PDB file of C-alpha atoms and ligand atoms in Angstrom:
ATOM      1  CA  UNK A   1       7.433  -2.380 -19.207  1.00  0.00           C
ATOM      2  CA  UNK A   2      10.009  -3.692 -21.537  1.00  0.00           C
ATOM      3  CA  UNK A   3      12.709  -5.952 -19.947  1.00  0.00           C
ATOM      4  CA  UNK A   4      11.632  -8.807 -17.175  1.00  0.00           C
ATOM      5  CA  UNK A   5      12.078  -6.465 -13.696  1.00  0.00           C
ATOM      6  CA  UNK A   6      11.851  -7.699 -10.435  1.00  0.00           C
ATOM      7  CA  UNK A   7       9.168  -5.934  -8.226  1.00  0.00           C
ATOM      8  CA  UNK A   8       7.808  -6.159  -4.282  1.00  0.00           C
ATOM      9  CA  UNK A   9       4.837  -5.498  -2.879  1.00  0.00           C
ATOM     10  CA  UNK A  10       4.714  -5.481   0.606  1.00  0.00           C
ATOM     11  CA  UNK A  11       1.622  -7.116   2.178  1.00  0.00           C
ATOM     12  CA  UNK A  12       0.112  -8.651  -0.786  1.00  0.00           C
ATOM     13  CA  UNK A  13      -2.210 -11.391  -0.070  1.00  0.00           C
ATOM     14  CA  UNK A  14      -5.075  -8.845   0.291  1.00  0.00           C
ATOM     15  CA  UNK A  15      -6.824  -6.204  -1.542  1.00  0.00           C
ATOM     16  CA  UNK A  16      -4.545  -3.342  -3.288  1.00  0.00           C
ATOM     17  CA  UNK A  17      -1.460  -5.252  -2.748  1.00  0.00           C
ATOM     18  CA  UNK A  18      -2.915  -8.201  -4.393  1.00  0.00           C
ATOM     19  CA  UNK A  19      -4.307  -6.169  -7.240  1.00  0.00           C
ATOM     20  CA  UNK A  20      -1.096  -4.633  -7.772  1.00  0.00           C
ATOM     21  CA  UNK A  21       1.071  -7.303  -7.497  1.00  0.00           C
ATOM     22  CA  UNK A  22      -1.084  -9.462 -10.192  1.00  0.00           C
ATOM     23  CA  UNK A  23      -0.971  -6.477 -12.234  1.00  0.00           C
ATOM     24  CA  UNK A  24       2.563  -6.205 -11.949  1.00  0.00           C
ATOM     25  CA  UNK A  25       2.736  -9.634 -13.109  1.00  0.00           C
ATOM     26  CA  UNK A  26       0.125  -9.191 -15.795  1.00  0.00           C
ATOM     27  CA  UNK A  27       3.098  -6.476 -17.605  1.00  0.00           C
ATOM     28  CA  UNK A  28       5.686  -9.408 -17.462  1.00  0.00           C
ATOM     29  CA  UNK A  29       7.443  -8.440 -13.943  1.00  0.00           C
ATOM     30  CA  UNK A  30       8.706 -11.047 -11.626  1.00  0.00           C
ATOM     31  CA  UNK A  31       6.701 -10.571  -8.645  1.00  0.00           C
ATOM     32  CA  UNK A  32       7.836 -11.035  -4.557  1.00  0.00           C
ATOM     33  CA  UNK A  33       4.178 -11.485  -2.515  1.00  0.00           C
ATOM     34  CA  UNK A  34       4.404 -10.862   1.284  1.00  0.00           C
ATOM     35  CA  UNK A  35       2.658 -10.705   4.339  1.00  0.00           C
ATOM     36  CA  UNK A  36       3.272 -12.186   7.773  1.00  0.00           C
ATOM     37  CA  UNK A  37       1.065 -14.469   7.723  1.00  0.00           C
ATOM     38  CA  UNK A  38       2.995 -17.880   5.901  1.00  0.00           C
ATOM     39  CA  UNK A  39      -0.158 -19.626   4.572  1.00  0.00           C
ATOM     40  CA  UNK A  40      -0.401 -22.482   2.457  1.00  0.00           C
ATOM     41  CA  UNK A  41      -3.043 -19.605   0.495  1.00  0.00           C
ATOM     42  CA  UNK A  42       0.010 -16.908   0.395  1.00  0.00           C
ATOM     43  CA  UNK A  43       2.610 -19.810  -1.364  1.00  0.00           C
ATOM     44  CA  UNK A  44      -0.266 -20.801  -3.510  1.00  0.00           C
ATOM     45  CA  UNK A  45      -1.602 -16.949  -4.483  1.00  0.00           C
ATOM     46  CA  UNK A  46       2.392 -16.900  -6.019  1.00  0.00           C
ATOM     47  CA  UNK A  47       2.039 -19.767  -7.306  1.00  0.00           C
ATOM     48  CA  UNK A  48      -1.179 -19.103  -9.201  1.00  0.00           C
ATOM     49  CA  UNK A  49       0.058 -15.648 -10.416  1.00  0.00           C
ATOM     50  CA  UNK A  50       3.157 -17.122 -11.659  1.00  0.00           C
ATOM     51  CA  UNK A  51       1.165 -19.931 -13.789  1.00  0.00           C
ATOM     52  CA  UNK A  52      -1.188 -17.538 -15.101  1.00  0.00           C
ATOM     53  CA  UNK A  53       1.136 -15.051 -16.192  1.00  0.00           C
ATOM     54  CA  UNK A  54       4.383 -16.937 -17.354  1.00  0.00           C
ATOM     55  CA  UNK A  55       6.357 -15.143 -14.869  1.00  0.00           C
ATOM     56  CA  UNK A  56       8.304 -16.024 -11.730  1.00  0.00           C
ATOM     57  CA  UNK A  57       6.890 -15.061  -8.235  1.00  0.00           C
ATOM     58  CA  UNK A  58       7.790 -15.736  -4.540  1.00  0.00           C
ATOM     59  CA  UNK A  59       6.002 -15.461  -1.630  1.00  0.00           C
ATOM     60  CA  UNK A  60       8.614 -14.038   1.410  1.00  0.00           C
ATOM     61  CA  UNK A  61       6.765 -14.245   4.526  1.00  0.00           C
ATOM     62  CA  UNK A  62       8.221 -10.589   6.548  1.00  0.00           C
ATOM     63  CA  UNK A  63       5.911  -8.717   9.217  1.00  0.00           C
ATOM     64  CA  UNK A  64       6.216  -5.337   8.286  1.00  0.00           C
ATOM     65  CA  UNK A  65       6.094  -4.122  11.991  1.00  0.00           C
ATOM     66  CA  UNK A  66      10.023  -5.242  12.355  1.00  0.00           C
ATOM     67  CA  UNK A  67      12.689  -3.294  10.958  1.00  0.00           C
ATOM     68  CA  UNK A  68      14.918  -6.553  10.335  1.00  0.00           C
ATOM     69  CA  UNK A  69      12.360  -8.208   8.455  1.00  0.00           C
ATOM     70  CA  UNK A  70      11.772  -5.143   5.985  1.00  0.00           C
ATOM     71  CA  UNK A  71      15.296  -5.035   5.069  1.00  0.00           C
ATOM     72  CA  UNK A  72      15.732  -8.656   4.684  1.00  0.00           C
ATOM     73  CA  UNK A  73      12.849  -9.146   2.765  1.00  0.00           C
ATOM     74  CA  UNK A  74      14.383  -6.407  -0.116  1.00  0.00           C
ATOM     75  CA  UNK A  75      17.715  -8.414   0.572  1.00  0.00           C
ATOM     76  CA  UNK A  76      16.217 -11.819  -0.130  1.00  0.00           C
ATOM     77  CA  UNK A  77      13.986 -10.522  -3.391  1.00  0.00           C
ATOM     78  CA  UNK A  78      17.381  -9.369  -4.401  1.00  0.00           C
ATOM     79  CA  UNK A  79      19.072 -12.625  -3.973  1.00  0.00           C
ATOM     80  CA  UNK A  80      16.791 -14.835  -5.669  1.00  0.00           C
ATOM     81  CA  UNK A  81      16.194 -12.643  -8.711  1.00  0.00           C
ATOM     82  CA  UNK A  82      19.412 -10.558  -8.556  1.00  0.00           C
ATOM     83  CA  UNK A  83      17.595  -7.352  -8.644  1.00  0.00           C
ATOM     84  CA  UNK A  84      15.240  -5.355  -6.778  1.00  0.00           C
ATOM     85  CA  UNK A  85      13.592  -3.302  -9.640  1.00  0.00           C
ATOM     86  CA  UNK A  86      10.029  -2.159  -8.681  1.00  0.00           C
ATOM     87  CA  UNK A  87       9.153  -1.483  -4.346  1.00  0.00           C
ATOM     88  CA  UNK A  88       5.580  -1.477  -3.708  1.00  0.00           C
ATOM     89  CA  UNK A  89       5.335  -0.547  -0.297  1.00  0.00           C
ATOM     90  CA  UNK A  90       1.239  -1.247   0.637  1.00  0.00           C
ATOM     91  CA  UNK A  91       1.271  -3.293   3.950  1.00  0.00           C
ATOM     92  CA  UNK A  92      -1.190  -0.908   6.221  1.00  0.00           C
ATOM     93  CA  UNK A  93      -3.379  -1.297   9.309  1.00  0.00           C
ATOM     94  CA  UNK A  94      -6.024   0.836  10.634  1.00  0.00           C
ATOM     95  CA  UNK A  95      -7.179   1.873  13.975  1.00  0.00           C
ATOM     96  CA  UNK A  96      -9.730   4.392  14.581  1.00  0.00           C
ATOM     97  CA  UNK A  97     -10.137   5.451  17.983  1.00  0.00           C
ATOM     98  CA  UNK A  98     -10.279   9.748  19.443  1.00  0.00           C
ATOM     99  CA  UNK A  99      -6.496  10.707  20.313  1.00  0.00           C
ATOM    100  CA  UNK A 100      -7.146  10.633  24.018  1.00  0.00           C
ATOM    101  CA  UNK A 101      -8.033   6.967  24.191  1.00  0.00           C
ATOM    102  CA  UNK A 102      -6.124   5.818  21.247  1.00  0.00           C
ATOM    103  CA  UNK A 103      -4.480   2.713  22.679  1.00  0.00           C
ATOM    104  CA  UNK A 104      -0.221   3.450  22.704  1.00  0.00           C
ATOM    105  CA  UNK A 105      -0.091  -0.094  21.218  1.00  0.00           C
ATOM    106  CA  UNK A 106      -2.100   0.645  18.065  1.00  0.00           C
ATOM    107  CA  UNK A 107      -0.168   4.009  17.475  1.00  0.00           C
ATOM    108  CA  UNK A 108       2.665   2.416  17.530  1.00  0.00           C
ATOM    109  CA  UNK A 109       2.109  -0.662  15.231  1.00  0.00           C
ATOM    110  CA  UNK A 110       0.644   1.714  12.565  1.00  0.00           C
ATOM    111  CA  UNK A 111       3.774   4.091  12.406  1.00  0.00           C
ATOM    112  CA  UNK A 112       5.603   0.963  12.124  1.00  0.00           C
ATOM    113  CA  UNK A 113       3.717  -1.072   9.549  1.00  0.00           C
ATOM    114  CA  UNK A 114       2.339   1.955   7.756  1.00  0.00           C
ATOM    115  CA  UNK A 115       5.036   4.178   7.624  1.00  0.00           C
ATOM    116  CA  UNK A 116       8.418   3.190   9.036  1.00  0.00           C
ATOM    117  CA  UNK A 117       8.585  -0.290   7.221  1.00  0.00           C
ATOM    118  CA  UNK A 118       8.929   1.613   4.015  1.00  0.00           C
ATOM    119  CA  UNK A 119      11.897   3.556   5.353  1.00  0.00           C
ATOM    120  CA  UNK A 120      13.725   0.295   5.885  1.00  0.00           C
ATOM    121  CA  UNK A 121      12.590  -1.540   2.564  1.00  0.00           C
ATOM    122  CA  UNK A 122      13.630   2.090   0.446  1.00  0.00           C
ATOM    123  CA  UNK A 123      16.875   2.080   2.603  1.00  0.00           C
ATOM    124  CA  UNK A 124      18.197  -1.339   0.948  1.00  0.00           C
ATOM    125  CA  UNK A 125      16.478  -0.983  -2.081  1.00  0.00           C
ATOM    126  CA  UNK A 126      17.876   2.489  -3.100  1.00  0.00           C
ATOM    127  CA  UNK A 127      21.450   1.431  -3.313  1.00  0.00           C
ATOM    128  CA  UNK A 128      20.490  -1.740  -5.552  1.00  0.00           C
ATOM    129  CA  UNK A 129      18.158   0.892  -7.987  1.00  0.00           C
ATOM    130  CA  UNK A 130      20.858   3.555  -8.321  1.00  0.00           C
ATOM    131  CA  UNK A 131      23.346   0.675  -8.755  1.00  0.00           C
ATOM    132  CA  UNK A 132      21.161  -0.602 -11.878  1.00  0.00           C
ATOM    133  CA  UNK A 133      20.436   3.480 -13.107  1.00  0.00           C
ATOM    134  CA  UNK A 134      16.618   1.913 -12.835  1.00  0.00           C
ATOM    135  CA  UNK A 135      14.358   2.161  -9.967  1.00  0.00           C
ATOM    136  CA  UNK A 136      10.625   2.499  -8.914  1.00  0.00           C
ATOM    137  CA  UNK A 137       9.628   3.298  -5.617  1.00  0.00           C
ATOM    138  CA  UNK A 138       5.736   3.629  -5.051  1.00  0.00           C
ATOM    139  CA  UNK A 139       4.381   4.539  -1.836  1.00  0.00           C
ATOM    140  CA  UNK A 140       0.553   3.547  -1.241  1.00  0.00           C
ATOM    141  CA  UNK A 141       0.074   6.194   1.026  1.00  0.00           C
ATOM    142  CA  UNK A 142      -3.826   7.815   1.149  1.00  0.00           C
ATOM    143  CA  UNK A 143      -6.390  10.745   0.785  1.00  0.00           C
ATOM    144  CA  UNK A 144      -5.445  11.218   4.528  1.00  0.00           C
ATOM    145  CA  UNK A 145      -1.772  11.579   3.260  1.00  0.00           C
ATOM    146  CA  UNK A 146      -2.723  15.113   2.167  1.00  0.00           C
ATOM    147  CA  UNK A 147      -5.588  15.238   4.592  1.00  0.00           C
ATOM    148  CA  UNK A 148      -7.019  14.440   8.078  1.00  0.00           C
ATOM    149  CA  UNK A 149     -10.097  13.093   9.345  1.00  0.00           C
ATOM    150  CA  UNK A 150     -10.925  13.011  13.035  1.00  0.00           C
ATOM    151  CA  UNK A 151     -10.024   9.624  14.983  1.00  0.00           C
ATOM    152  CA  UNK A 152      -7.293   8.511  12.495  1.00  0.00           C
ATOM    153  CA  UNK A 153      -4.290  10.134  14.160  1.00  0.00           C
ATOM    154  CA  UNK A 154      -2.008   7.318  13.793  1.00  0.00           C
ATOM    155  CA  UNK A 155      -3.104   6.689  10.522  1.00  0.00           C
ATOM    156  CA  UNK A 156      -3.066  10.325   9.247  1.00  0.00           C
ATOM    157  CA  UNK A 157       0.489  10.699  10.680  1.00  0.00           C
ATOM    158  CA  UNK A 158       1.403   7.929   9.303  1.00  0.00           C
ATOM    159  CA  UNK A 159       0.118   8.902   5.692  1.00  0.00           C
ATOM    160  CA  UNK A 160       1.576  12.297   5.785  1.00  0.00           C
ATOM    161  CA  UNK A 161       4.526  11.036   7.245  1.00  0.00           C
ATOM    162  CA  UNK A 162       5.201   8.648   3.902  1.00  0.00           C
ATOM    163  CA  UNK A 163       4.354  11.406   1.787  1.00  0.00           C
ATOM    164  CA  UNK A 164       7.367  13.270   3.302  1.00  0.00           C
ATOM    165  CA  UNK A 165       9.270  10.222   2.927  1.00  0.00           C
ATOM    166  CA  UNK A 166       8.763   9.920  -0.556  1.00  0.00           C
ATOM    167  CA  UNK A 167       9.345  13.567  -1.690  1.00  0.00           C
ATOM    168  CA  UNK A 168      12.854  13.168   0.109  1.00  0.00           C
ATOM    169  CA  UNK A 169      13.939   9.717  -1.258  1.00  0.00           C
ATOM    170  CA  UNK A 170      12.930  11.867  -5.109  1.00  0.00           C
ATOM    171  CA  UNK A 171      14.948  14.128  -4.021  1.00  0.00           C
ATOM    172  CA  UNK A 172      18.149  12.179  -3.186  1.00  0.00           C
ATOM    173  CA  UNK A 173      17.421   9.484  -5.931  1.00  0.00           C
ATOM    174  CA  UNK A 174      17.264  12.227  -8.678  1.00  0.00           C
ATOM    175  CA  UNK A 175      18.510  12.260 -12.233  1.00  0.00           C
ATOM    176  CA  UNK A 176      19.969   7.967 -11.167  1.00  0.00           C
ATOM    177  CA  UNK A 177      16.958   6.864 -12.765  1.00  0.00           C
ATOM    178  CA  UNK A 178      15.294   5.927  -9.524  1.00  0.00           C
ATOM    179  CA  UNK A 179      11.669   7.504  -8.973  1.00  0.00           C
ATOM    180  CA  UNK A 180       9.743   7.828  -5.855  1.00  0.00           C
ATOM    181  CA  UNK A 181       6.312   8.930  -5.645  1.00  0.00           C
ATOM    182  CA  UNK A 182       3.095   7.921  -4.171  1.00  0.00           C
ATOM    183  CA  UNK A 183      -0.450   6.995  -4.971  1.00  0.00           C
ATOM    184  CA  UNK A 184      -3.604   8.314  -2.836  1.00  0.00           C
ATOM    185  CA  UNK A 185      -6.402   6.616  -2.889  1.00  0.00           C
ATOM    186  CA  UNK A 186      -9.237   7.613  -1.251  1.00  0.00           C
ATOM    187  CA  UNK A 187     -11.661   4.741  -0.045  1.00  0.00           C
ATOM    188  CA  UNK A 188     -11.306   1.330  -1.571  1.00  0.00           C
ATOM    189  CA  UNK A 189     -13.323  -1.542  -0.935  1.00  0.00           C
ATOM    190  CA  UNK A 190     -11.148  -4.272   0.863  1.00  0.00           C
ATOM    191  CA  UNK A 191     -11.191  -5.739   4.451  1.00  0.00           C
ATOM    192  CA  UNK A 192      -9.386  -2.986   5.623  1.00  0.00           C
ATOM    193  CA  UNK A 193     -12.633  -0.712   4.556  1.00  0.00           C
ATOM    194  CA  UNK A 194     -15.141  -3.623   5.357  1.00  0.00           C
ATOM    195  CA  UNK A 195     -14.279  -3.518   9.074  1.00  0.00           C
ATOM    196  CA  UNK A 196     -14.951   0.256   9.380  1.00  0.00           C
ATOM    197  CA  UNK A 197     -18.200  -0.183   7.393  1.00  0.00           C
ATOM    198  CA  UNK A 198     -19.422  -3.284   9.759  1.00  0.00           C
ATOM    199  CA  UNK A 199     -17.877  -0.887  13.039  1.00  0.00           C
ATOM    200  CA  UNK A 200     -20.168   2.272  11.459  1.00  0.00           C
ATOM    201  CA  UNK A 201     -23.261   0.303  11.225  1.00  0.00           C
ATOM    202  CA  UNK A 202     -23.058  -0.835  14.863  1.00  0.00           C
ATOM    203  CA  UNK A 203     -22.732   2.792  16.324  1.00  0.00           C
ATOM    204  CA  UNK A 204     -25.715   3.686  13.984  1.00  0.00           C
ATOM    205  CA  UNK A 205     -28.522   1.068  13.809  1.00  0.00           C
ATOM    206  CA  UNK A 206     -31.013   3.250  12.526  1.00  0.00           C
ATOM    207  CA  UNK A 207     -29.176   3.199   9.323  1.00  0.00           C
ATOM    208  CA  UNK A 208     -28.904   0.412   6.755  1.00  0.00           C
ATOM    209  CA  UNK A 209     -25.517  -0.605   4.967  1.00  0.00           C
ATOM    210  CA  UNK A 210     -26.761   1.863   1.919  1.00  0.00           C
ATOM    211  CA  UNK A 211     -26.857   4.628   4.098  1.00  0.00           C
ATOM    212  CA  UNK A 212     -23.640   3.944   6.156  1.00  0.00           C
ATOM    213  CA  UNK A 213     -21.430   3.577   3.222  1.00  0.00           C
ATOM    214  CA  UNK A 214     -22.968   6.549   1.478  1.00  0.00           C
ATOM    215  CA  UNK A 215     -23.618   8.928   3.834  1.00  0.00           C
ATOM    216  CA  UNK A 216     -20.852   8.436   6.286  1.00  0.00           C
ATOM    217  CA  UNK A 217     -18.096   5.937   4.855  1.00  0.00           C
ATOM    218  CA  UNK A 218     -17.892   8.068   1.633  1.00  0.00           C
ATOM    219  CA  UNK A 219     -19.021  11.314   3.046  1.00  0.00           C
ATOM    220  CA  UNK A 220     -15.405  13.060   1.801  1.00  0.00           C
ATOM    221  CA  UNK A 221     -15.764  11.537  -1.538  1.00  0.00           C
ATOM    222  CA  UNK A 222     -17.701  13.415  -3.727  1.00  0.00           C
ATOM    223  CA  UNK A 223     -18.286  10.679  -6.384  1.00  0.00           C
ATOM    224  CA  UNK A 224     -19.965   8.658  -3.913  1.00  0.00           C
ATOM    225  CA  UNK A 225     -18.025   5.891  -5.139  1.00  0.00           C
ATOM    226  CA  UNK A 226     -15.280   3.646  -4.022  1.00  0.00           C
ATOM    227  CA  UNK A 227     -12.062   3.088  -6.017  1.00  0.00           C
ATOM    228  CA  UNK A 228     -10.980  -0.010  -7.211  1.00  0.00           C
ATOM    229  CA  UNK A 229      -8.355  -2.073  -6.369  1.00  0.00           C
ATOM    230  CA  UNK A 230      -7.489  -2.074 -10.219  1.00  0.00           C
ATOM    231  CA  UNK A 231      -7.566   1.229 -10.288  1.00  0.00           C
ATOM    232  CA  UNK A 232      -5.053   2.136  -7.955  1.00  0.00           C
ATOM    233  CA  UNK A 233      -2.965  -0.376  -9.389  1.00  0.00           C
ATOM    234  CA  UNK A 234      -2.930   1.274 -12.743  1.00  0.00           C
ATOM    235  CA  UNK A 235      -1.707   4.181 -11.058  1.00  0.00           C
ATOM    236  CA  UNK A 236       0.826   2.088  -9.607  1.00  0.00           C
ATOM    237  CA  UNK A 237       1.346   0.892 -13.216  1.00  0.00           C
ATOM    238  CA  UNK A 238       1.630   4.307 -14.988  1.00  0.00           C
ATOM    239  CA  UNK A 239       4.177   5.742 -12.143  1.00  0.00           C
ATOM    240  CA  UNK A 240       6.554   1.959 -12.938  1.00  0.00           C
ATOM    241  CA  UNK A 241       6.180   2.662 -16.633  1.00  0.00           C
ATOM    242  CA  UNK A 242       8.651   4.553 -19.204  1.00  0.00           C
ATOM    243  CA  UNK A 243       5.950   7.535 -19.818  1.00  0.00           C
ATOM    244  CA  UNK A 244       6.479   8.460 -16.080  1.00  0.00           C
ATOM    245  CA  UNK A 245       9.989   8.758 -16.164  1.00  0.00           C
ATOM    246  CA  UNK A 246      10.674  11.978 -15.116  1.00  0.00           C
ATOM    247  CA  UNK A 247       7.658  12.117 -12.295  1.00  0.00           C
ATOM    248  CA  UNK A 248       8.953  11.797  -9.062  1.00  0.00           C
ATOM    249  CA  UNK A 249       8.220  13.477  -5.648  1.00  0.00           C
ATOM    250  CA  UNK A 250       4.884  13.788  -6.262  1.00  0.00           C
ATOM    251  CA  UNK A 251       1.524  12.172  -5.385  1.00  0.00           C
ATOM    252  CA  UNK A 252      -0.884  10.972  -7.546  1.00  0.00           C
ATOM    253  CA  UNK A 253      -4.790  10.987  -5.996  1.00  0.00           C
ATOM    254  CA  UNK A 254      -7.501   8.204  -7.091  1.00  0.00           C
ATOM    255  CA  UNK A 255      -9.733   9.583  -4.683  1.00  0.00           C
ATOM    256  CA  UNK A 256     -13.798  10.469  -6.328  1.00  0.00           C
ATOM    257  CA  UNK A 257     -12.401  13.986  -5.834  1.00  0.00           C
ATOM    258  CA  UNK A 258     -12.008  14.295  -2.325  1.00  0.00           C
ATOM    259  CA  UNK A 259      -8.930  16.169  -1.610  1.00  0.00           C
ATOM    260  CA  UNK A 260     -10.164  18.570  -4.172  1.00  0.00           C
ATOM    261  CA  UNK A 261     -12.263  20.315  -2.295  1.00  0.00           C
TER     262      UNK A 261
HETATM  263  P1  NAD B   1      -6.076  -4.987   3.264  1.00  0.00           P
HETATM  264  O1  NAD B   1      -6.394  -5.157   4.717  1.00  0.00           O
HETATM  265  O2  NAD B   1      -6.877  -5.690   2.240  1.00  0.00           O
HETATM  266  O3  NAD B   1      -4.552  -5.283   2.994  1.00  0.00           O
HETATM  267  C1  NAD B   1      -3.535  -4.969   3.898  1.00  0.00           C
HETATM  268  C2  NAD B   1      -2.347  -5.818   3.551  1.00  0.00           C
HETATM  269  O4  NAD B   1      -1.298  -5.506   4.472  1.00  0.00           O
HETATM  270  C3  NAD B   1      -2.622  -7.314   3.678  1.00  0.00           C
HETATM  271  O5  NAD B   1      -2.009  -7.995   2.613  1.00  0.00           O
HETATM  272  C4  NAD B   1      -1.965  -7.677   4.997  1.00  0.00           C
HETATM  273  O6  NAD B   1      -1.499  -9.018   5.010  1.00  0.00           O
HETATM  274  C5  NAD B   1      -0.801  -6.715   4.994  1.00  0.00           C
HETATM  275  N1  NAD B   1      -0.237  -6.492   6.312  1.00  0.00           N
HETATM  276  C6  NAD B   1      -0.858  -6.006   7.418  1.00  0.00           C
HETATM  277  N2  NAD B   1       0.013  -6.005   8.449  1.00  0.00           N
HETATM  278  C7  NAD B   1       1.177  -6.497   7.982  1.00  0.00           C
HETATM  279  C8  NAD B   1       2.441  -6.755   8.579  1.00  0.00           C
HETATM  280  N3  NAD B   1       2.671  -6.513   9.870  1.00  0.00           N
HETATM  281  N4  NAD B   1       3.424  -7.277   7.808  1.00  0.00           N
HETATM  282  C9  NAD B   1       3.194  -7.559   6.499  1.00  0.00           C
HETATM  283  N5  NAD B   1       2.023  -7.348   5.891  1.00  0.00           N
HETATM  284  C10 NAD B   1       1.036  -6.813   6.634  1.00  0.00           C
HETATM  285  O7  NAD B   1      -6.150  -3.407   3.061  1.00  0.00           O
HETATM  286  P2  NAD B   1      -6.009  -2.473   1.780  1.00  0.00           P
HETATM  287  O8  NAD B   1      -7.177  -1.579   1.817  1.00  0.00           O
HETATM  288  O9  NAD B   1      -5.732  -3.246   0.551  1.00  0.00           O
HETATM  289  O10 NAD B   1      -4.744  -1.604   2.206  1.00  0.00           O
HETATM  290  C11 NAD B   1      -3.525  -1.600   1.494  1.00  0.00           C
HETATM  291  C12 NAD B   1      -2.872  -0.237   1.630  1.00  0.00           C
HETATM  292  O11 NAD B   1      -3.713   0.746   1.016  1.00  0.00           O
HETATM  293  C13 NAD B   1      -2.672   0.214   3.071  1.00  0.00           C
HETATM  294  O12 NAD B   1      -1.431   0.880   3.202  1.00  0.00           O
HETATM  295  C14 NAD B   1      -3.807   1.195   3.281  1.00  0.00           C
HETATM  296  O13 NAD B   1      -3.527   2.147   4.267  1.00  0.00           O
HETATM  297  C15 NAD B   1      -3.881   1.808   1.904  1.00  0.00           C
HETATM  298  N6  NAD B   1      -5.151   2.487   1.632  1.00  0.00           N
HETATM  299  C16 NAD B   1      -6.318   1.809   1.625  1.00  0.00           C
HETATM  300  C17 NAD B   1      -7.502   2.497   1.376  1.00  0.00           C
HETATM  301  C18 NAD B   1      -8.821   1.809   1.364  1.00  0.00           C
HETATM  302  O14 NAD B   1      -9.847   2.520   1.311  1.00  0.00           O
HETATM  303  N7  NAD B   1      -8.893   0.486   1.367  1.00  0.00           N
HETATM  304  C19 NAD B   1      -7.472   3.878   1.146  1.00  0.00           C
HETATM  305  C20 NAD B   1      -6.256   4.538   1.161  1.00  0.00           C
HETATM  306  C21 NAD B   1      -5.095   3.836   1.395  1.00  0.00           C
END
């Protein structure tokens, strides 16, 4: 990236948000952290990526799950660096739980945090792109964006649900220099995938951690191999750079080749 931009990654203090948003930094963008959380550790993680990167960065505490906090945290990035260049929108939660007893609670918190926070974040942030004739939106949606897996129907929803959202904001933003697309990875190591291995291994204690992760953590990825958090955020590089200019409304898939089969 050539000029200083201003980018946001929502819930960053953690695994691919926090990947991306010190790679982000690492090309020379100002960076906005978030999560809901307000730690002394989420000031100092901006603090840290500013210093090691001669760049500036904030950390805006906003939880995700209210529709007044999205906005306002695209409306306060925009304030204190006067524009609102790059969206990351990353904050997601996980339940997994069959549909019948899938608590209403948990449904609804994941549509919120996973899929309608990044309608309000793209609402504000749309105007201020267009307005600039520079914009990139990048959805982390997920392998269970383009498909399902049993027990994840909040999740899945929610991932196929910002896949549709970010076909439609390509659509609208097209030809204004404003891209939209989203990146699918398929299983990651972070805490979000640490918490389904350590759930796995309790319903199977025949099997050691090897097994569980191989066998039936990765059992849809055919390299047998997580991604890594820097690799999705070189995808989430590539689609913020010039070369990708003219992709939009499209997904890209850092997935071991699951959702080729
Ligand atoms: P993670 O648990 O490490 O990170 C989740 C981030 O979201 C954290 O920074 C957390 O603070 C933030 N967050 C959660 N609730 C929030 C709220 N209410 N408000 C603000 N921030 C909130 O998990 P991760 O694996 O890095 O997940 C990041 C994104 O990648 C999610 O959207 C997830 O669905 C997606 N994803 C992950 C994987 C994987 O295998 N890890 C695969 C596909 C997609």
């Amino acid at each position: 990236m050539s000029s200083r931009k201003t980018a946001i990654v929502t819930g960053s203090n953690s695994g691919i948000g926090l990947a991306t948003a010190e790679a982000l930094a690492g090309s020379g963008c100002n960076v906005v952290l978030n999560s809901f959380t307000d730690n002394e550790a989420d000031h100092k993680l901006a603090a840290d990526l500013a210093k090691k990167h001669s760049v500036e960065c904030a950390y805006v505490k906003a939880d995700m799950a209210k529709p007044a906090e999205c906005r306002d945290l695209v409306a306060q990035a925009a304030k204190r660096f006067g524009s609102v260049d790059i969206l990351v929108n990353n904050a997601g939660i996980q339940h997994v739980s069959p549909v019948e007893s899938f608590p209403t609670e948990k449904w609804d918190a994941i549509i919120a945090i996973n899929l309608s926070s990044a309608f309000h974040t793209t609402a504000v942030a749309v105007p201020l792109m267009k307005k600039a004739g520079w914009g990139r939106i990048v959805n982390i949606a997920s392998a269970h964006g383009l498909r399902a897996s049993p027990n994840k129907s909040a999740y899945v929803a929610a991932k196929h649900g910002i896949v549709g959202l970010t076909k439609t904001v390509a659509l609208e933003t097209a030809g204004s220099g404003v891209t939209s697309n989203a990146v699918c990875p398929g299983f990651v190591h972070t805490p979000l995938v640490e918490i389904q291995i350590e759930d796995r291994m309790k319903e199977h204690p025949g099997m050691d951690r090897d097994a569980v992760v191989r066998d039936i953590i990765l059992e849809k990825q055919p390299s047998k191999q997580f991604a890594t958090v820097e690799q999705i955020a070189g995808a989430v590089l590539y689609l913020c750079s010039d070369a990708a200019a003219q992709v939009t409304g499209t997904t890209i898939s850092v997935d071991g080749g699951w959702t080729a089969a």
